[in-house]
Short mmCIF file of C-alpha atoms in Angstrom, two decimals:
data_model
loop_
_atom_site.label_atom_id
_atom_site.label_comp_id
_atom_site.label_asym_id
_atom_site.label_seq_id
_atom_site.Cartn_x
_atom_site.Cartn_y
_atom_site.Cartn_z
CA MET A 5 37.33 12.47 -35.94
CA ALA A 6 39.00 11.99 -32.57
CA GLU A 7 36.14 13.82 -30.91
CA HIS A 8 33.64 11.56 -32.69
CA ASP A 9 35.50 8.44 -31.52
CA GLU A 10 35.58 9.78 -27.96
CA ASN A 11 31.85 10.39 -28.04
CA GLN A 12 31.29 6.88 -29.39
CA VAL A 13 33.43 5.39 -26.63
CA ASN A 14 31.53 7.36 -24.00
CA ARG A 15 28.24 6.21 -25.48
CA LYS A 16 29.30 2.57 -25.50
CA ALA A 17 30.60 2.92 -21.93
CA LYS A 18 27.25 4.34 -20.85
CA GLU A 19 25.41 1.49 -22.59
CA ALA A 20 27.64 -1.05 -20.84
CA LEU A 21 26.99 0.57 -17.47
CA ASP A 22 23.26 0.62 -18.12
CA SER A 23 23.35 -3.03 -19.17
CA SER A 24 25.29 -3.92 -16.04
CA ARG A 25 22.75 -2.14 -13.87
CA GLY A 26 19.95 -4.03 -15.64
CA GLN A 27 21.67 -7.37 -15.01
CA GLY A 28 22.09 -6.42 -11.37
CA LYS A 29 18.38 -5.74 -11.05
CA LEU A 30 17.61 -9.05 -12.75
CA LYS A 31 19.92 -10.87 -10.36
CA GLN A 32 18.21 -9.12 -7.45
CA LEU A 33 14.76 -10.16 -8.68
CA LEU A 34 15.92 -13.76 -9.21
CA LEU A 35 17.41 -13.76 -5.72
CA TRP A 36 14.09 -12.62 -4.26
CA ILE A 37 12.17 -15.29 -6.21
CA ALA A 38 14.64 -17.94 -5.02
CA ALA A 39 14.19 -16.76 -1.44
CA LEU A 40 10.43 -16.99 -1.88
CA ILE A 41 10.58 -20.57 -3.19
CA ILE A 42 13.14 -21.80 -0.65
CA GLY A 43 11.22 -20.16 2.19
CA GLY A 44 7.99 -21.84 1.08
CA ILE A 45 9.67 -25.25 0.94
CA LEU A 46 11.27 -24.83 4.37
CA GLY A 47 7.95 -23.67 5.79
CA TRP A 48 6.11 -26.72 4.46
CA ILE A 49 8.65 -28.96 6.24
CA ASN A 50 6.99 -27.65 9.42
CA ASN A 51 10.04 -28.12 11.63
CA PRO A 52 9.29 -26.47 15.03
CA GLY A 53 12.83 -25.14 15.43
CA LEU A 54 12.90 -23.66 11.93
CA ASN A 55 9.41 -22.21 12.34
CA GLU A 56 10.47 -20.46 15.52
CA LEU A 57 13.53 -19.02 13.78
CA PHE A 58 11.50 -17.83 10.78
CA ASN A 59 8.90 -16.24 13.05
CA PHE A 60 11.70 -14.37 14.81
CA VAL A 61 13.28 -13.15 11.56
CA ALA A 62 9.88 -12.15 10.15
CA SER A 63 9.14 -10.20 13.34
CA VAL A 64 12.50 -8.43 13.06
CA PHE A 65 11.77 -7.33 9.49
CA THR A 66 8.23 -6.27 10.38
CA ARG A 67 9.63 -4.10 13.17
CA LEU A 68 12.22 -2.62 10.80
CA PHE A 69 9.53 -1.72 8.27
CA GLN A 70 7.40 -0.17 11.03
CA PHE A 71 10.43 1.72 12.32
CA ILE A 72 11.13 3.29 8.94
CA ALA A 73 7.54 3.70 7.72
CA VAL A 74 6.19 6.42 10.03
CA PRO A 75 9.15 8.83 9.79
CA THR A 76 9.33 8.20 6.02
CA ILE A 77 5.68 9.17 5.60
CA THR A 78 6.06 12.19 7.86
CA LEU A 79 9.17 13.61 6.22
CA ALA A 80 7.97 12.86 2.68
CA VAL A 81 4.70 14.74 3.23
CA ILE A 82 6.31 17.67 5.10
CA THR A 83 9.14 18.28 2.63
CA THR A 84 6.90 17.82 -0.40
CA LEU A 85 4.20 20.19 0.83
CA ALA A 86 6.86 22.66 1.97
CA ALA A 87 8.24 22.68 -1.58
CA LEU A 88 4.95 22.52 -3.46
CA GLY A 89 2.46 24.13 -1.14
CA SER A 90 2.97 27.62 -2.54
CA ASN A 91 3.47 26.33 -6.08
CA LYS A 92 0.66 26.13 -8.62
CA ASN A 93 1.65 22.53 -9.44
CA THR A 94 0.58 21.26 -6.00
CA GLY A 95 -3.08 21.34 -6.93
CA ARG A 96 -2.32 19.78 -10.31
CA ILE A 97 -0.47 16.80 -8.82
CA PHE A 98 -3.06 16.35 -6.08
CA ALA A 99 -5.96 16.51 -8.57
CA HIS A 100 -4.46 13.81 -10.78
CA ALA A 101 -3.64 11.54 -7.81
CA VAL A 102 -7.10 11.86 -6.23
CA THR A 103 -8.90 11.39 -9.55
CA TYR A 104 -7.05 8.17 -10.36
CA THR A 105 -7.44 6.99 -6.75
CA LEU A 106 -11.22 7.45 -6.75
CA LEU A 107 -11.64 5.91 -10.20
CA THR A 108 -9.62 2.77 -9.41
CA THR A 109 -11.21 2.39 -5.96
CA ILE A 110 -14.75 2.70 -7.33
CA CYS A 111 -13.89 0.14 -10.03
CA ALA A 112 -12.54 -2.28 -7.39
CA ALA A 113 -15.75 -2.02 -5.34
CA ALA A 114 -17.88 -2.34 -8.51
CA VAL A 115 -16.05 -5.54 -9.48
CA GLY A 116 -16.69 -6.92 -6.00
CA LEU A 117 -20.39 -6.02 -6.21
CA ALA A 118 -20.73 -7.60 -9.67
CA LEU A 119 -19.16 -10.85 -8.46
CA TYR A 120 -21.36 -10.82 -5.35
CA LEU A 121 -24.53 -10.50 -7.46
CA TRP A 122 -23.31 -13.21 -9.84
CA ILE A 123 -22.07 -15.83 -7.34
CA GLN A 124 -24.73 -15.05 -4.67
CA PRO A 125 -23.26 -16.63 -1.53
CA GLY A 126 -25.76 -18.18 0.87
CA ASN A 127 -26.01 -17.77 4.64
CA ILE A 128 -23.71 -19.20 7.29
CA SER A 129 -25.26 -21.46 9.94
CA ALA A 130 -26.10 -19.75 13.24
CA ASP A 131 -23.90 -22.22 15.14
CA LEU A 132 -20.85 -21.27 13.08
CA ILE A 133 -21.53 -17.56 13.58
CA GLY A 134 -21.85 -18.14 17.33
CA ALA A 135 -18.53 -19.96 17.40
CA GLY A 136 -16.94 -17.18 15.38
CA ALA A 137 -18.06 -14.55 17.89
CA ALA A 138 -15.49 -15.89 20.33
CA GLN A 139 -12.73 -14.93 17.88
CA VAL A 140 -13.78 -11.27 17.72
CA PRO A 141 -11.93 -8.95 20.13
CA GLU A 142 -14.50 -7.76 22.67
CA LYS A 143 -13.38 -4.13 22.67
CA LEU A 144 -13.54 -3.80 18.88
CA GLY A 145 -17.10 -5.08 18.81
CA LYS A 146 -18.17 -1.98 20.73
CA ILE A 147 -16.27 0.58 18.66
CA THR A 148 -18.53 2.76 16.51
CA TYR A 149 -17.65 4.25 13.16
CA TYR A 150 -17.58 7.70 14.78
CA ASP A 151 -14.99 6.41 17.26
CA HIS A 152 -12.82 5.33 14.34
CA PHE A 153 -12.81 8.82 12.80
CA LEU A 154 -12.40 10.47 16.20
CA SER A 155 -9.26 8.38 16.76
CA ILE A 156 -7.74 10.00 13.68
CA ILE A 157 -7.80 13.48 15.25
CA PRO A 158 -4.62 13.82 17.36
CA ASN A 159 -4.86 15.39 20.80
CA ASN A 160 -1.10 15.65 21.25
CA LEU A 161 1.99 15.62 19.09
CA LEU A 162 3.72 12.43 20.24
CA GLN A 163 0.91 9.87 20.63
CA PRO A 164 0.24 9.31 16.88
CA PHE A 165 3.94 8.57 16.32
CA LEU A 166 4.17 6.26 19.34
CA SER A 167 1.03 4.32 18.39
CA GLY A 168 1.76 4.29 14.64
CA ASN A 169 -1.56 5.94 13.78
CA VAL A 170 -0.82 6.67 10.11
CA LEU A 171 -3.79 8.95 9.48
CA SER A 172 -3.02 11.10 12.52
CA VAL A 173 0.61 11.28 11.45
CA MET A 174 -0.52 12.36 7.97
CA LEU A 175 -2.66 15.13 9.46
CA ILE A 176 0.23 16.43 11.54
CA ALA A 177 2.67 16.17 8.62
CA ALA A 178 0.26 17.93 6.25
CA ALA A 179 -0.31 20.73 8.77
CA VAL A 180 3.44 21.25 9.31
CA GLY A 181 4.20 21.00 5.58
CA LEU A 182 1.54 23.54 4.62
CA ALA A 183 2.65 25.84 7.44
CA LEU A 184 6.20 25.75 6.06
CA ALA A 185 4.90 26.34 2.54
CA PHE A 186 2.93 29.47 3.36
CA MET A 187 5.01 30.98 6.17
CA PRO A 188 7.52 33.73 5.33
CA LYS A 189 10.83 32.40 3.98
CA THR A 190 13.05 33.29 6.92
CA GLU A 191 16.43 31.94 7.98
CA ASN A 192 14.79 29.90 10.73
CA ARG A 193 12.45 28.25 8.22
CA ASP A 194 15.35 27.37 5.92
CA ALA A 195 17.40 26.00 8.84
CA PHE A 196 14.47 23.84 10.00
CA LEU A 197 13.99 22.48 6.47
CA LYS A 198 17.69 21.62 6.21
CA ILE A 199 17.42 19.60 9.41
CA LEU A 200 14.38 17.72 8.05
CA LEU A 201 16.16 17.05 4.75
CA GLY A 202 19.17 15.73 6.67
CA PHE A 203 16.92 13.29 8.53
CA GLN A 204 15.36 12.28 5.21
CA GLU A 205 18.75 11.48 3.69
CA VAL A 206 19.56 9.31 6.73
CA LEU A 207 16.27 7.44 6.26
CA PHE A 208 16.98 6.83 2.57
CA THR A 209 20.37 5.37 3.51
CA LEU A 210 18.61 3.01 5.92
CA ILE A 211 16.13 2.10 3.18
CA ARG A 212 18.97 1.09 0.83
CA ALA A 213 20.47 -1.08 3.56
CA LEU A 214 17.10 -2.71 4.22
CA LEU A 215 16.64 -3.49 0.52
CA TRP A 216 20.09 -5.11 0.47
CA ILE A 217 19.18 -7.63 3.20
CA LEU A 218 15.56 -8.02 2.03
CA PRO A 219 16.03 -11.57 0.59
CA VAL A 220 16.48 -12.85 4.14
CA GLY A 221 13.19 -11.26 5.12
CA ILE A 222 11.38 -12.65 2.06
CA LEU A 223 12.63 -16.15 2.89
CA ALA A 224 11.37 -15.83 6.47
CA PHE A 225 7.98 -14.38 5.47
CA ALA A 226 7.45 -17.12 2.87
CA ALA A 227 8.38 -19.85 5.35
CA GLN A 228 6.14 -18.33 8.01
CA LEU A 229 3.18 -18.23 5.64
CA ALA A 230 3.70 -21.81 4.40
CA ALA A 231 3.91 -23.07 7.99
CA GLN A 232 0.70 -21.29 8.96
CA ILE A 233 -1.38 -22.70 6.10
CA GLU A 234 -3.26 -25.71 7.44
CA ALA A 235 -5.64 -28.10 5.72
CA GLY A 236 -9.05 -26.50 6.23
CA VAL A 237 -12.47 -26.93 4.76
CA ILE A 238 -13.82 -23.79 3.09
CA VAL A 239 -17.06 -24.79 1.42
CA GLY A 240 -20.54 -23.51 0.81
CA ALA A 241 -21.39 -19.90 1.60
CA LEU A 242 -18.01 -19.13 3.19
CA GLY A 243 -16.20 -20.60 0.20
CA LYS A 244 -18.26 -18.47 -2.19
CA TYR A 245 -17.63 -15.38 -0.08
CA THR A 246 -13.88 -16.08 -0.18
CA ALA A 247 -14.01 -16.64 -3.94
CA ILE A 248 -15.76 -13.28 -4.41
CA VAL A 249 -13.21 -11.33 -2.35
CA ILE A 250 -10.10 -12.99 -3.80
CA GLY A 251 -11.53 -13.15 -7.32
CA GLY A 252 -12.40 -9.45 -7.23
CA ASN A 253 -8.90 -8.57 -6.08
CA LEU A 254 -7.31 -10.67 -8.82
CA ILE A 255 -9.52 -9.10 -11.52
CA GLN A 256 -8.61 -5.63 -10.26
CA PHE A 257 -4.92 -6.56 -10.10
CA PHE A 258 -4.52 -8.25 -13.48
CA ILE A 259 -7.21 -6.60 -15.60
CA VAL A 260 -8.60 -3.29 -14.31
CA ILE A 261 -5.38 -1.56 -13.20
CA PRO A 262 -3.48 -2.63 -16.38
CA LEU A 263 -6.37 -1.23 -18.44
CA PHE A 264 -5.97 2.12 -16.66
CA LEU A 265 -2.25 2.10 -17.49
CA ILE A 266 -2.88 1.16 -21.12
CA ALA A 267 -5.44 3.97 -21.40
CA ARG A 268 -2.74 6.43 -20.30
CA GLY A 269 -0.22 5.07 -22.82
CA LEU A 270 1.83 3.03 -20.34
CA ASN A 271 2.92 -0.60 -20.64
CA PRO A 272 1.52 -2.38 -17.54
CA ILE A 273 4.08 -5.20 -17.77
CA THR A 274 6.97 -2.72 -17.78
CA VAL A 275 5.51 -0.73 -14.88
CA PHE A 276 4.88 -3.92 -12.89
CA LYS A 277 8.41 -5.24 -13.43
CA LYS A 278 9.86 -1.96 -12.18
CA MET A 279 7.53 -1.81 -9.15
CA SER A 280 7.60 -5.56 -8.36
CA PRO A 281 9.91 -5.17 -5.31
CA ALA A 282 7.29 -3.04 -3.59
CA VAL A 283 4.44 -5.38 -4.56
CA MET A 284 6.35 -8.39 -3.24
CA VAL A 285 7.14 -6.69 0.08
CA ALA A 286 3.50 -5.63 0.42
CA LEU A 287 2.37 -9.23 -0.13
CA PHE A 288 4.25 -10.43 2.93
CA THR A 289 4.20 -7.44 5.27
CA LYS A 290 0.46 -6.87 4.72
CA SER A 291 1.04 -3.15 5.26
CA SER A 292 1.06 -0.56 2.48
CA ALA A 293 2.36 2.01 4.97
CA GLY A 294 5.19 -0.30 6.00
CA THR A 295 6.00 -0.91 2.33
CA LEU A 296 6.17 2.81 1.50
CA PRO A 297 9.99 3.07 1.75
CA VAL A 298 10.35 0.28 -0.83
CA THR A 299 7.59 1.77 -3.00
CA LEU A 300 9.36 5.14 -3.04
CA ALA A 301 12.72 3.55 -3.83
CA SER A 302 11.23 1.45 -6.65
CA ALA A 303 9.37 4.42 -8.16
CA GLU A 304 12.41 6.67 -8.17
CA GLN A 305 15.18 4.17 -8.93
CA ASN A 306 13.39 1.83 -11.34
CA LEU A 307 10.40 3.74 -12.70
CA LYS A 308 12.41 6.99 -12.83
CA ALA A 309 9.37 8.93 -11.62
CA ASN A 310 9.77 12.64 -10.94
CA THR A 311 10.55 12.92 -7.23
CA ALA A 312 8.14 15.83 -6.93
CA VAL A 313 5.40 13.44 -8.06
CA SER A 314 6.47 10.25 -6.27
CA ARG A 315 7.01 11.90 -2.86
CA PHE A 316 3.70 13.68 -3.05
CA VAL A 317 1.55 10.93 -4.61
CA LEU A 318 2.82 7.77 -2.90
CA PRO A 319 2.51 8.89 0.77
CA ILE A 320 -1.00 10.16 0.04
CA CYS A 321 -1.97 7.01 -1.88
CA THR A 322 -0.67 4.87 0.98
CA THR A 323 -3.49 6.31 3.06
CA ILE A 324 -6.34 6.97 0.62
CA ASN A 325 -5.80 4.55 -2.29
CA MET A 326 -7.25 1.29 -0.95
CA ASN A 327 -8.63 -0.72 -3.89
CA GLY A 328 -8.58 -4.06 -2.10
CA CYS A 329 -9.99 -2.57 1.09
CA ALA A 330 -12.99 -1.05 -0.72
CA ALA A 331 -13.90 -4.40 -2.27
CA PHE A 332 -13.46 -6.22 1.07
CA ILE A 333 -15.56 -3.70 3.02
CA LEU A 334 -18.38 -3.81 0.46
CA VAL A 335 -18.51 -7.59 -0.03
CA THR A 336 -18.11 -8.35 3.69
CA SER A 337 -20.72 -5.76 4.68
CA LEU A 338 -23.23 -7.17 2.18
CA PHE A 339 -22.47 -10.70 3.39
CA LEU A 340 -22.99 -9.78 7.04
CA MET A 341 -26.17 -7.82 6.36
CA GLN A 342 -27.52 -10.71 4.30
CA ASN A 343 -26.85 -13.09 7.21
CA ALA A 344 -28.64 -10.63 9.50
CA GLY A 345 -31.76 -10.97 7.33
CA MET A 346 -31.48 -7.47 5.85
CA GLU A 347 -32.80 -7.38 2.29
CA LEU A 348 -31.06 -4.75 0.17
CA SER A 349 -32.20 -3.49 -3.20
CA LEU A 350 -29.71 -2.92 -6.03
CA GLY A 351 -29.91 0.82 -5.37
CA GLU A 352 -29.06 0.29 -1.69
CA MET A 353 -26.15 -1.95 -2.65
CA ILE A 354 -24.82 0.77 -4.94
CA GLY A 355 -25.20 3.19 -2.03
CA TRP A 356 -23.10 0.83 0.09
CA LEU A 357 -20.56 0.77 -2.74
CA PHE A 358 -19.87 4.47 -2.21
CA ILE A 359 -19.89 4.03 1.57
CA ALA A 360 -17.22 1.34 1.14
CA VAL A 361 -15.16 3.62 -1.10
CA LEU A 362 -15.29 6.47 1.43
CA ALA A 363 -14.47 4.08 4.27
CA ALA A 364 -11.52 2.68 2.34
CA VAL A 365 -10.22 6.19 1.67
CA GLY A 366 -10.27 6.78 5.43
CA ASN A 367 -8.53 3.51 6.26
CA ALA A 368 -4.94 3.38 7.54
CA GLY A 369 -2.44 1.28 5.56
CA VAL A 370 -1.64 -1.09 8.42
CA PRO A 371 -2.05 -4.88 8.77
CA MET A 372 -5.72 -5.92 9.17
CA GLY A 373 -6.83 -2.29 8.85
CA CYS A 374 -9.74 -3.23 6.54
CA TYR A 375 -10.85 -6.01 8.87
CA PHE A 376 -11.07 -3.77 11.92
CA LEU A 377 -12.68 -0.96 9.95
CA THR A 378 -15.37 -3.31 8.58
CA LEU A 379 -15.94 -4.71 12.07
CA SER A 380 -16.44 -1.20 13.43
CA LEU A 381 -18.83 -0.28 10.61
CA MET A 382 -20.95 -3.43 10.95
CA SER A 383 -21.12 -3.28 14.74
CA SER A 384 -22.64 0.18 14.46
CA ILE A 385 -25.63 -1.12 12.44
CA GLY A 386 -26.25 -4.30 14.41
CA ALA A 387 -24.95 -6.84 11.86
CA PRO A 388 -23.81 -10.27 13.16
CA ILE A 389 -20.17 -9.44 13.88
CA GLY A 390 -19.63 -13.01 15.08
CA LEU A 391 -19.26 -13.80 11.39
CA MET A 392 -16.13 -11.67 11.37
CA GLY A 393 -14.60 -14.29 13.66
CA VAL A 394 -15.40 -16.99 11.09
CA ILE A 395 -13.71 -14.89 8.40
CA LEU A 396 -10.66 -14.18 10.57
CA PRO A 397 -8.71 -17.43 9.87
CA ILE A 398 -8.84 -16.86 6.10
CA TYR A 399 -8.26 -13.11 6.33
CA THR A 400 -4.48 -13.59 6.44
CA ILE A 401 -4.48 -14.65 2.78
CA ILE A 402 -7.05 -12.02 1.84
CA ASP A 403 -5.03 -9.29 3.58
CA MET A 404 -1.87 -10.28 1.73
CA ILE A 405 -3.56 -10.10 -1.69
CA GLU A 406 -5.36 -6.84 -0.81
CA THR A 407 -2.17 -5.14 0.31
CA ALA A 408 -0.27 -6.20 -2.80
CA GLU A 409 -3.16 -4.89 -4.89
CA ASN A 410 -3.18 -1.59 -2.99
CA VAL A 411 0.54 -1.04 -3.54
CA TRP A 412 0.21 -2.03 -7.21
CA SER A 413 -2.57 0.55 -7.53
CA ASP A 414 -0.43 3.16 -5.72
CA SER A 415 2.34 2.44 -8.22
CA ALA A 416 -0.05 2.77 -11.15
CA VAL A 417 -1.43 6.09 -9.87
CA CYS A 418 2.12 7.40 -9.46
CA ALA A 419 3.10 6.23 -12.96
CA MET A 420 0.00 7.74 -14.57
CA THR A 421 0.35 11.04 -12.71
CA ASP A 422 4.04 11.20 -13.63
CA LYS A 423 3.19 10.51 -17.31
CA ASP A 424 0.42 13.16 -17.33
CA LEU A 425 2.69 15.84 -15.83
CA GLN A 426 5.86 14.96 -17.73
CA GLY A 427 7.51 18.18 -18.86
CA LYS A 428 4.92 20.31 -17.07
CA LEU A 429 6.70 20.60 -13.69
CA THR A 430 9.37 23.20 -13.04
CA ASP A 431 12.83 22.64 -11.58
CA GLU A 432 11.58 24.33 -8.42
CA ASP A 433 9.39 21.31 -7.75
CA GLN A 434 12.44 19.12 -7.17
CA ALA A 435 14.29 21.53 -4.92
CA LEU A 436 13.48 19.61 -1.76
CA ALA A 437 13.74 16.08 -3.14
CA PRO A 438 17.04 14.36 -2.31
CA SER A 439 17.81 11.21 -4.27
CA ILE A 440 17.23 7.80 -2.75
#
């Protein structure tokens, strides 16, 4: 009887602790929402002194995210591949992640194409395109698509880390991780891994500290955005183009991705609530790579995803899972080619759909990555890239929505992969996964 009472007390104590943790998360979410609202109000006041302060704070947080992002990606990929590279489950996790990534990305581009065919935006006046050409960076107008892929291949060890080239960093990290996975298990290998794991634990401590002060950053980002929004006229063809891009992203965000989750037996509302910190950070940082530390923390602390899955899937998805980018590349490319007088059949448009998907997979998760990638692609075929300058002022909003959609898709892929492999991964898979 006494033992039963003790067990009951322990159970009630655990329930109370769990409830307390839940209230803490609710308070945190409410604090973030309050920061968002207050920041928006302060930004609309448009006080020069406040705007300067908010720009400074936003820049500080952007730098902090950039500071943590690259080493987080590097260490996550290295330690995960080192642990899983020689394990049969590596291929299983990778196959699930890539399958869901391709399916969601193709759906995003297909939604964009369907809206484009339905709304049918007209052409922009030649004068407006000419004015927009002045907004396009001269150097980027001359970059070919081959140059973009060539820039991914590193020619030394340090430059990708110094320049923040995420794809090059991923290549280096994958090479080192696979080398550690397949090399003989010597004392030197184990010592090197312990050093890497020590650095990873330091990074996770920094991530927790950054999440603690995040409301200040959200307030500054919201104020900065509100101050930058000016009364502009977006009508006609440009308005329809904007409606297609944003509408496609919203359909993917609120309908397509939740349908994928439902099909895999997951509640999309529950998954979104648990991953909302990452989605909110992505909305304002406009960088899925910069948001990765928060995405990892949300997946492991809130979603309770297997660390073997989250630390393998999320860094990879940050680079290759670009739902919003695929839709933007396709719609913008079709719009530019239409304005260049190029008539495309439905079959050719579908061909461009797959080109956009492949381009999005090769895009880096950095601010304006899709914009520059589209510019490079269109300049190589002679499309009127001056139109990209017309699009530039409204791309800030588009980029925010796209990035939030990308991180939401990353979260969904992680959740679905984790659900598919639940109970199928061995304890060995978590050997190199310290808790955040």
